[in-house]
Amino acid sequence: MLHLRYFVAVAEEGTFARAAQRLHMAASPLSQRIKYLENSLGTALFVRAHHHVDLTAAGHALLPQRAIWSNDSTPSHGSSNSPPPISPPLSMSVWPPTSPAN
C-alpha cells in the first residue's frame, strides 16, 4: 500500500522532488519505488521529463481509485461510530493479455 501512497504523492505534486519532500524521503528511493510499482503493474504510470512528471493513461486510470485504498487498514482512533464506506474492488488488467507459463 505504501507504493500506492507514493504514486498519489508524485501524481499530486507533479515532481519527484516535491513528492519526496512531502513524504520525508529522498527523491531517488521514491523513484525506485514508483518503478517497482510500475513493474508490478506491467505498465508505466508516469511520463518522466527533466523537472516534472505527467500521468500516462494508466496513471489517470489508477488515480481515481485512491479513494478505495487511501485510508487502507490503518485503524482509526477517532470516535466515529459510522461504518467505513463500501467501495467496489480495484481491478486492473495488463494489455495485451499474456498466456500462462507452461
PDB file of C-alpha atoms in Angstrom:
ATOM      1  CA  MET A   1       0.000   0.000   0.000  1.00  0.00           C
ATOM      2  CA  LEU A   2       2.882   2.383   0.565  1.00  0.00           C
ATOM      3  CA  HIS A   3       3.757   2.240  -3.114  1.00  0.00           C
ATOM      4  CA  LEU A   4       0.265   3.489  -3.908  1.00  0.00           C
ATOM      5  CA  ARG A   5       0.692   6.371  -1.458  1.00  0.00           C
ATOM      6  CA  TYR A   6       3.951   7.220  -3.177  1.00  0.00           C
ATOM      7  CA  PHE A   7       2.154   7.151  -6.531  1.00  0.00           C
ATOM      8  CA  VAL A   8      -0.518   9.574  -5.285  1.00  0.00           C
ATOM      9  CA  ALA A   9       2.092  11.949  -3.853  1.00  0.00           C
ATOM     10  CA  VAL A  10       4.030  12.086  -7.131  1.00  0.00           C
ATOM     11  CA  ALA A  11       0.817  12.485  -9.147  1.00  0.00           C
ATOM     12  CA  GLU A  12      -0.423  15.322  -6.933  1.00  0.00           C
ATOM     13  CA  GLU A  13       2.915  17.122  -6.622  1.00  0.00           C
ATOM     14  CA  GLY A  14       3.982  16.751 -10.253  1.00  0.00           C
ATOM     15  CA  THR A  15       7.648  16.175  -9.399  1.00  0.00           C
ATOM     16  CA  PHE A  16       9.583  13.501  -7.570  1.00  0.00           C
ATOM     17  CA  ALA A  17      11.456  16.176  -5.597  1.00  0.00           C
ATOM     18  CA  ARG A  18       8.318  17.803  -4.132  1.00  0.00           C
ATOM     19  CA  ALA A  19       6.684  14.426  -3.534  1.00  0.00           C
ATOM     20  CA  ALA A  20       9.818  13.227  -1.744  1.00  0.00           C
ATOM     21  CA  GLN A  21       9.788  16.314   0.490  1.00  0.00           C
ATOM     22  CA  ARG A  22       6.120  15.707   1.272  1.00  0.00           C
ATOM     23  CA  LEU A  23       6.892  12.072   2.138  1.00  0.00           C
ATOM     24  CA  HIS A  24      10.029  12.981   4.120  1.00  0.00           C
ATOM     25  CA  MET A  25      12.330  10.897   1.953  1.00  0.00           C
ATOM     26  CA  ALA A  26      14.894  11.337  -0.829  1.00  0.00           C
ATOM     27  CA  ALA A  27      13.795  11.516  -4.469  1.00  0.00           C
ATOM     28  CA  SER A  28      15.930   8.577  -5.660  1.00  0.00           C
ATOM     29  CA  PRO A  29      14.356   5.922  -3.389  1.00  0.00           C
ATOM     30  CA  LEU A  30      10.932   7.357  -4.220  1.00  0.00           C
ATOM     31  CA  SER A  31      11.634   6.991  -7.928  1.00  0.00           C
ATOM     32  CA  GLN A  32      12.806   3.409  -7.350  1.00  0.00           C
ATOM     33  CA  ARG A  33       9.601   2.567  -5.503  1.00  0.00           C
ATOM     34  CA  ILE A  34       7.483   4.038  -8.300  1.00  0.00           C
ATOM     35  CA  LYS A  35       9.484   1.975 -10.822  1.00  0.00           C
ATOM     36  CA  TYR A  36       8.795  -1.134  -8.705  1.00  0.00           C
ATOM     37  CA  LEU A  37       5.070  -0.335  -8.712  1.00  0.00           C
ATOM     38  CA  GLU A  38       5.124   0.196 -12.473  1.00  0.00           C
ATOM     39  CA  ASN A  39       6.952  -3.107 -12.986  1.00  0.00           C
ATOM     40  CA  SER A  40       4.462  -4.879 -10.714  1.00  0.00           C
ATOM     41  CA  LEU A  41       1.542  -3.473 -12.711  1.00  0.00           C
ATOM     42  CA  GLY A  42       3.269  -4.065 -16.029  1.00  0.00           C
ATOM     43  CA  THR A  43       2.769  -0.508 -17.256  1.00  0.00           C
ATOM     44  CA  ALA A  44       4.226   2.973 -16.893  1.00  0.00           C
ATOM     45  CA  LEU A  45       2.241   5.335 -14.674  1.00  0.00           C
ATOM     46  CA  PHE A  46       4.239   8.480 -15.453  1.00  0.00           C
ATOM     47  CA  VAL A  47       5.912  10.135 -18.395  1.00  0.00           C
ATOM     48  CA  ARG A  48       9.117  11.452 -16.896  1.00  0.00           C
ATOM     49  CA  ALA A  49      10.565  14.790 -18.016  1.00  0.00           C
ATOM     50  CA  HIS A  50      13.589  16.575 -16.569  1.00  0.00           C
ATOM     51  CA  HIS A  51      11.737  18.660 -13.962  1.00  0.00           C
ATOM     52  CA  HIS A  52       8.247  17.185 -13.868  1.00  0.00           C
ATOM     53  CA  VAL A  53       6.140  14.099 -14.488  1.00  0.00           C
ATOM     54  CA  ASP A  54       2.830  13.636 -16.266  1.00  0.00           C
ATOM     55  CA  LEU A  55       0.400  10.786 -15.799  1.00  0.00           C
ATOM     56  CA  THR A  56       0.062   8.183 -18.534  1.00  0.00           C
ATOM     57  CA  ALA A  57      -3.363   6.771 -19.416  1.00  0.00           C
ATOM     58  CA  ALA A  58      -2.751   4.001 -16.871  1.00  0.00           C
ATOM     59  CA  GLY A  59      -1.821   6.593 -14.233  1.00  0.00           C
ATOM     60  CA  HIS A  60      -5.003   8.535 -14.949  1.00  0.00           C
ATOM     61  CA  ALA A  61      -6.999   5.298 -14.594  1.00  0.00           C
ATOM     62  CA  LEU A  62      -5.359   4.405 -11.269  1.00  0.00           C
ATOM     63  CA  LEU A  63      -5.522   7.818  -9.598  1.00  0.00           C
ATOM     64  CA  PRO A  64      -9.323   7.960  -9.105  1.00  0.00           C
ATOM     65  CA  GLN A  65      -9.126   4.576  -7.373  1.00  0.00           C
ATOM     66  CA  ARG A  66      -7.177   6.129  -4.474  1.00  0.00           C
ATOM     67  CA  ALA A  67     -10.396   6.735  -2.542  1.00  0.00           C
ATOM     68  CA  ILE A  68     -10.696   2.968  -2.209  1.00  0.00           C
ATOM     69  CA  TRP A  69      -7.223   2.337  -0.798  1.00  0.00           C
ATOM     70  CA  SER A  70      -6.014   5.692   0.528  1.00  0.00           C
ATOM     71  CA  ASN A  71      -7.174   5.021   4.078  1.00  0.00           C
ATOM     72  CA  ASP A  72      -6.133   1.330   3.914  1.00  0.00           C
ATOM     73  CA  SER A  73      -6.351  -0.787   7.044  1.00  0.00           C
ATOM     74  CA  THR A  74      -4.882   1.699   9.498  1.00  0.00           C
ATOM     75  CA  PRO A  75      -7.252   1.688  12.469  1.00  0.00           C
ATOM     76  CA  SER A  76      -8.982   4.946  13.175  1.00  0.00           C
ATOM     77  CA  HIS A  77      -8.533   6.364  16.660  1.00  0.00           C
ATOM     78  CA  GLY A  78     -11.434   8.753  16.313  1.00  0.00           C
ATOM     79  CA  SER A  79     -14.800   8.396  17.973  1.00  0.00           C
ATOM     80  CA  SER A  80     -16.769   7.919  14.773  1.00  0.00           C
ATOM     81  CA  ASN A  81     -19.337   5.147  15.024  1.00  0.00           C
ATOM     82  CA  SER A  82     -20.158   5.137  11.333  1.00  0.00           C
ATOM     83  CA  PRO A  83     -19.105   2.116   9.273  1.00  0.00           C
ATOM     84  CA  PRO A  84     -16.421   2.529   6.612  1.00  0.00           C
ATOM     85  CA  PRO A  85     -17.719   3.325   3.119  1.00  0.00           C
ATOM     86  CA  ILE A  86     -18.339   0.384   0.818  1.00  0.00           C
ATOM     87  CA  SER A  87     -16.275   0.578  -2.350  1.00  0.00           C
ATOM     88  CA  PRO A  88     -16.041  -1.624  -5.397  1.00  0.00           C
ATOM     89  CA  PRO A  89     -12.851  -3.698  -5.614  1.00  0.00           C
ATOM     90  CA  LEU A  90      -9.911  -2.313  -7.550  1.00  0.00           C
ATOM     91  CA  SER A  91      -9.206  -4.303 -10.668  1.00  0.00           C
ATOM     92  CA  MET A  92      -6.530  -3.777 -13.257  1.00  0.00           C
ATOM     93  CA  SER A  93      -5.518  -5.714 -16.317  1.00  0.00           C
ATOM     94  CA  VAL A  94      -2.453  -5.826 -18.496  1.00  0.00           C
ATOM     95  CA  TRP A  95      -2.919  -5.383 -22.210  1.00  0.00           C
ATOM     96  CA  PRO A  96      -2.275  -7.391 -24.315  1.00  0.00           C
ATOM     97  CA  PRO A  97      -3.230 -10.433 -22.232  1.00  0.00           C
ATOM     98  CA  THR A  98      -0.392 -12.851 -21.676  1.00  0.00           C
ATOM     99  CA  SER A  99      -0.685 -16.617 -21.799  1.00  0.00           C
ATOM    100  CA  PRO A 100       0.152 -18.609 -18.655  1.00  0.00           C
ATOM    101  CA  ALA A 101       3.642 -20.084 -18.480  1.00  0.00           C
ATOM    102  CA  ASN A 102       3.885 -23.716 -19.471  1.00  0.00           C
TER     103      ASN A 102
END
